[in-house]
Amino acid sequence: MKKTTTATQKTARWQDTTVLSQILQIGALLLVAWALTACSSASPYRAADGSGFGYSERKITDNHYRVNFKARGDNTTLAMDYALLRASELTLEQEYDWFQVVNRETFVNRERVSSGSSFGAGAGYETIRDCTPLGCRVYRRPVRSYHMGIALGDDRSVVETVLEVRMGRGVRPEEGQTFDAREVYNNLKPESSNG
């Protein structure tokens, strides 16, 4: 009878361990999903990274620059605002007062991603080492695993705004698209820069 009790206890422990393992796996998946959501909500206004997303500029002459802003999505207004914001920052960094937009282009590139799903199951064996003061016993038990993935499909877009700007000091010209750099910066800076 003692062996039956021991076998029953081991089965109960195995079931408890399996349930705990499944709970930990679900918790880990939820943590990963939360982390990915947090990363994806980072502000798009930043210096361009390796993929080219963010702002960048190229000096053409001492007071003439090409400013690019590239982001995921298709919000052309936001892309234009961030390109103007970078132009204002650059103007102030170069100790100019105003800038004129000489040329402006905005591009939106769309890509359709289709939906799909994946399901799978696996089976294998887990090696268990059960030790007591009298010695150790090693045995194998079957283990099953299941996975599922669903992609709902979406439209992926990339928007890019390119501005050519000429910078100046003193009185701002009235003709063309000229902007006071300090005013543009104060109006368009991201909320996190309000410190």
mmCIF file of C-alpha atoms in Angstrom:
data_model
loop_
_atom_site.group_PDB
_atom_site.id
_atom_site.type_symbol
_atom_site.label_atom_id
_atom_site.label_comp_id
_atom_site.label_asym_id
_atom_site.label_seq_id
_atom_site.Cartn_x
_atom_site.Cartn_y
_atom_site.Cartn_z
ATOM 1 C CA MET A 1 0.000 0.000 0.000
ATOM 2 C CA LYS A 2 2.902 2.295 0.724
ATOM 3 C CA LYS A 3 4.127 2.113 -2.901
ATOM 4 C CA THR A 4 0.635 3.055 -4.181
ATOM 5 C CA THR A 5 0.587 6.124 -1.932
ATOM 6 C CA THR A 6 4.054 7.119 -3.120
ATOM 7 C CA ALA A 7 3.061 6.698 -6.765
ATOM 8 C CA THR A 8 -0.116 8.710 -6.152
ATOM 9 C CA GLN A 9 1.859 11.447 -4.431
ATOM 10 C CA LYS A 10 4.353 11.557 -7.314
ATOM 11 C CA THR A 11 1.490 11.783 -9.825
ATOM 12 C CA ALA A 12 -0.069 14.640 -7.814
ATOM 13 C CA ARG A 13 3.309 16.422 -7.644
ATOM 14 C CA TRP A 14 3.792 15.931 -11.387
ATOM 15 C CA GLN A 15 0.331 17.384 -12.111
ATOM 16 C CA ASP A 16 1.003 20.351 -9.793
ATOM 17 C CA THR A 17 4.345 20.953 -11.513
ATOM 18 C CA THR A 18 2.727 20.763 -14.957
ATOM 19 C CA VAL A 19 0.008 23.281 -14.005
ATOM 20 C CA LEU A 20 2.591 25.605 -12.439
ATOM 21 C CA SER A 21 4.748 25.310 -15.561
ATOM 22 C CA GLN A 22 1.799 26.218 -17.796
ATOM 23 C CA ILE A 23 0.935 29.226 -15.594
ATOM 24 C CA LEU A 24 4.546 30.417 -15.748
ATOM 25 C CA GLN A 25 4.582 30.037 -19.550
ATOM 26 C CA ILE A 26 1.394 32.086 -19.900
ATOM 27 C CA GLY A 27 2.821 34.717 -17.543
ATOM 28 C CA ALA A 28 6.023 34.893 -19.602
ATOM 29 C CA LEU A 29 4.015 35.320 -22.826
ATOM 30 C CA LEU A 30 1.983 38.130 -21.264
ATOM 31 C CA LEU A 31 5.189 39.833 -20.087
ATOM 32 C CA VAL A 32 6.684 39.627 -23.590
ATOM 33 C CA ALA A 33 3.476 41.023 -25.122
ATOM 34 C CA TRP A 34 3.495 43.910 -22.643
ATOM 35 C CA ALA A 35 7.171 44.660 -23.375
ATOM 36 C CA LEU A 36 6.561 44.675 -27.135
ATOM 37 C CA THR A 37 3.623 47.056 -26.695
ATOM 38 C CA ALA A 38 5.748 49.384 -24.570
ATOM 39 C CA CYS A 39 8.525 49.390 -27.183
ATOM 40 C CA SER A 40 6.162 50.065 -30.041
ATOM 41 C CA SER A 41 4.682 53.106 -28.292
ATOM 42 C CA ALA A 42 8.020 54.945 -28.139
ATOM 43 C CA SER A 43 7.980 58.404 -29.676
ATOM 44 C CA PRO A 44 8.780 58.392 -33.396
ATOM 45 C CA TYR A 45 10.575 61.758 -33.016
ATOM 46 C CA ARG A 46 14.219 60.809 -32.644
ATOM 47 C CA ALA A 47 17.414 60.710 -34.660
ATOM 48 C CA ALA A 48 17.201 58.159 -37.471
ATOM 49 C CA ASP A 49 18.197 54.662 -36.443
ATOM 50 C CA GLY A 50 19.712 51.869 -38.557
ATOM 51 C CA SER A 51 16.411 51.346 -40.400
ATOM 52 C CA GLY A 52 16.216 55.038 -41.291
ATOM 53 C CA PHE A 53 13.186 55.780 -39.087
ATOM 54 C CA GLY A 54 13.392 59.175 -37.393
ATOM 55 C CA TYR A 55 14.936 62.442 -38.540
ATOM 56 C CA SER A 56 18.153 63.108 -40.409
ATOM 57 C CA GLU A 57 19.666 66.053 -42.233
ATOM 58 C CA ARG A 58 22.298 66.786 -44.817
ATOM 59 C CA LYS A 59 24.190 70.044 -45.153
ATOM 60 C CA ILE A 60 24.108 71.446 -48.692
ATOM 61 C CA THR A 61 25.711 74.848 -48.012
ATOM 62 C CA ASP A 62 26.383 76.813 -44.819
ATOM 63 C CA ASN A 63 22.753 77.918 -44.561
ATOM 64 C CA HIS A 64 21.010 75.359 -46.802
ATOM 65 C CA TYR A 65 20.019 71.889 -45.516
ATOM 66 C CA ARG A 66 17.921 68.912 -46.563
ATOM 67 C CA VAL A 67 15.857 67.575 -43.636
ATOM 68 C CA ASN A 68 14.209 64.109 -43.736
ATOM 69 C CA PHE A 69 11.701 62.561 -41.378
ATOM 70 C CA LYS A 70 10.603 58.939 -41.843
ATOM 71 C CA ALA A 71 8.040 57.038 -39.724
ATOM 72 C CA ARG A 72 5.802 53.980 -39.740
ATOM 73 C CA GLY A 73 2.191 54.714 -40.610
ATOM 74 C CA ASP A 74 0.617 57.089 -43.091
ATOM 75 C CA ASN A 75 0.139 60.243 -41.006
ATOM 76 C CA THR A 76 1.530 62.831 -43.437
ATOM 77 C CA THR A 77 0.635 65.734 -41.125
ATOM 78 C CA LEU A 78 2.693 64.301 -38.272
ATOM 79 C CA ALA A 79 5.623 63.590 -40.616
ATOM 80 C CA MET A 80 5.498 67.183 -41.895
ATOM 81 C CA ASP A 81 5.318 68.560 -38.331
ATOM 82 C CA TYR A 82 8.336 66.509 -37.259
ATOM 83 C CA ALA A 83 10.324 67.558 -40.337
ATOM 84 C CA LEU A 84 9.491 71.213 -39.560
ATOM 85 C CA LEU A 85 10.423 70.643 -35.910
ATOM 86 C CA ARG A 86 13.817 69.240 -36.911
ATOM 87 C CA ALA A 87 14.330 72.151 -39.330
ATOM 88 C CA SER A 88 13.607 74.591 -36.467
ATOM 89 C CA GLU A 89 16.027 72.779 -34.119
ATOM 90 C CA LEU A 90 18.715 72.763 -36.784
ATOM 91 C CA THR A 91 18.153 76.460 -37.501
ATOM 92 C CA LEU A 92 18.539 77.327 -33.815
ATOM 93 C CA GLU A 93 21.590 75.035 -33.447
ATOM 94 C CA GLN A 94 23.256 76.890 -36.353
ATOM 95 C CA GLU A 95 22.410 80.215 -34.622
ATOM 96 C CA TYR A 96 19.935 81.394 -37.277
ATOM 97 C CA ASP A 97 16.559 83.013 -36.556
ATOM 98 C CA TRP A 98 14.293 81.771 -39.321
ATOM 99 C CA PHE A 99 14.135 79.246 -42.134
ATOM 100 C CA GLN A 100 12.446 79.112 -45.512
ATOM 101 C CA VAL A 101 11.103 75.892 -47.042
ATOM 102 C CA VAL A 102 12.556 75.938 -50.559
ATOM 103 C CA ASN A 103 11.256 72.509 -51.575
ATOM 104 C CA ARG A 104 8.987 69.940 -49.935
ATOM 105 C CA GLU A 105 8.101 66.334 -50.787
ATOM 106 C CA THR A 106 6.089 63.720 -48.912
ATOM 107 C CA PHE A 107 6.029 60.022 -49.796
ATOM 108 C CA VAL A 108 3.778 57.254 -48.488
ATOM 109 C CA ASN A 109 4.737 53.651 -49.227
ATOM 110 C CA ARG A 110 2.048 51.040 -48.474
ATOM 111 C CA GLU A 111 2.449 47.276 -48.210
ATOM 112 C CA ARG A 112 -0.343 44.754 -47.648
ATOM 113 C CA VAL A 113 0.422 41.958 -45.182
ATOM 114 C CA SER A 114 -1.940 38.990 -45.517
ATOM 115 C CA SER A 115 -3.468 37.134 -42.627
ATOM 116 C CA GLY A 116 -2.627 33.607 -41.601
ATOM 117 C CA SER A 117 -2.535 31.231 -38.714
ATOM 118 C CA SER A 118 -0.349 28.477 -37.382
ATOM 119 C CA PHE A 119 -1.081 25.623 -35.043
ATOM 120 C CA GLY A 120 1.198 22.925 -33.793
ATOM 121 C CA ALA A 121 1.711 20.192 -31.268
ATOM 122 C CA GLY A 122 4.761 18.384 -30.069
ATOM 123 C CA ALA A 123 5.550 15.402 -27.940
ATOM 124 C CA GLY A 124 8.705 14.299 -26.236
ATOM 125 C CA TYR A 125 10.113 12.932 -23.018
ATOM 126 C CA GLU A 126 11.377 14.692 -19.917
ATOM 127 C CA THR A 127 14.035 13.086 -17.750
ATOM 128 C CA ILE A 128 13.268 13.245 -14.011
ATOM 129 C CA ARG A 129 15.795 12.614 -11.275
ATOM 130 C CA ASP A 130 14.084 11.857 -7.956
ATOM 131 C CA CYS A 131 16.504 11.681 -5.021
ATOM 132 C CA THR A 132 15.901 10.603 -1.429
ATOM 133 C CA PRO A 133 18.359 9.931 1.415
ATOM 134 C CA LEU A 134 18.408 6.287 0.311
ATOM 135 C CA GLY A 135 19.440 7.025 -3.273
ATOM 136 C CA CYS A 136 18.322 8.488 -6.570
ATOM 137 C CA ARG A 137 15.957 7.196 -9.201
ATOM 138 C CA VAL A 138 15.963 8.453 -12.779
ATOM 139 C CA TYR A 139 12.946 8.017 -15.009
ATOM 140 C CA ARG A 140 11.435 9.545 -18.132
ATOM 141 C CA ARG A 141 7.892 10.748 -18.599
ATOM 142 C CA PRO A 142 6.021 11.905 -21.694
ATOM 143 C CA VAL A 143 5.566 15.641 -22.229
ATOM 144 C CA ARG A 144 3.172 17.296 -24.682
ATOM 145 C CA SER A 145 3.277 20.884 -25.925
ATOM 146 C CA TYR A 146 0.903 22.947 -28.024
ATOM 147 C CA HIS A 147 1.282 26.295 -29.773
ATOM 148 C CA MET A 148 -0.913 28.603 -31.753
ATOM 149 C CA GLY A 149 -0.327 31.826 -33.694
ATOM 150 C CA ILE A 150 -2.688 34.104 -35.551
ATOM 151 C CA ALA A 151 -1.794 37.043 -37.838
ATOM 152 C CA LEU A 152 -4.829 39.155 -38.640
ATOM 153 C CA GLY A 153 -3.168 40.963 -41.536
ATOM 154 C CA ASP A 154 -2.807 44.683 -41.941
ATOM 155 C CA ASP A 155 -1.622 47.464 -44.175
ATOM 156 C CA ARG A 156 1.889 48.550 -43.345
ATOM 157 C CA SER A 157 2.788 52.046 -44.400
ATOM 158 C CA VAL A 158 5.866 54.212 -44.241
ATOM 159 C CA VAL A 159 5.691 57.980 -44.602
ATOM 160 C CA GLU A 160 8.662 60.214 -45.374
ATOM 161 C CA THR A 161 8.824 63.984 -45.628
ATOM 162 C CA VAL A 162 11.817 65.724 -47.200
ATOM 163 C CA LEU A 163 12.314 69.477 -46.761
ATOM 164 C CA GLU A 164 14.956 71.671 -48.323
ATOM 165 C CA VAL A 165 15.423 74.685 -46.096
ATOM 166 C CA ARG A 166 17.409 77.912 -46.292
ATOM 167 C CA MET A 167 18.249 79.600 -42.985
ATOM 168 C CA GLY A 168 18.644 83.281 -42.223
ATOM 169 C CA ARG A 169 19.176 85.868 -39.487
ATOM 170 C CA GLY A 170 17.364 89.071 -38.655
ATOM 171 C CA VAL A 171 14.108 90.133 -40.258
ATOM 172 C CA ARG A 172 12.194 87.212 -41.726
ATOM 173 C CA PRO A 173 11.223 87.653 -45.408
ATOM 174 C CA GLU A 174 7.489 87.828 -46.101
ATOM 175 C CA GLU A 175 7.550 85.943 -49.417
ATOM 176 C CA GLY A 176 7.546 82.152 -49.637
ATOM 177 C CA GLN A 177 7.123 79.707 -46.810
ATOM 178 C CA THR A 178 9.260 81.254 -44.079
ATOM 179 C CA PHE A 179 9.046 80.310 -40.432
ATOM 180 C CA ASP A 180 10.323 81.752 -37.155
ATOM 181 C CA ALA A 181 12.486 78.900 -35.832
ATOM 182 C CA ARG A 182 11.824 79.575 -32.122
ATOM 183 C CA GLU A 183 8.045 79.761 -32.672
ATOM 184 C CA VAL A 184 7.969 76.505 -34.685
ATOM 185 C CA TYR A 185 10.078 74.764 -32.042
ATOM 186 C CA ASN A 186 7.829 75.923 -29.174
ATOM 187 C CA ASN A 187 4.652 74.904 -31.018
ATOM 188 C CA LEU A 188 5.774 71.498 -32.314
ATOM 189 C CA LYS A 189 8.158 70.093 -29.693
ATOM 190 C CA PRO A 190 7.055 66.712 -28.292
ATOM 191 C CA GLU A 191 5.350 66.753 -24.879
ATOM 192 C CA SER A 192 8.342 64.997 -23.258
ATOM 193 C CA SER A 193 10.497 68.037 -24.170
ATOM 194 C CA ASN A 194 8.349 70.461 -22.190
ATOM 195 C CA GLY A 195 10.674 70.335 -19.125
#
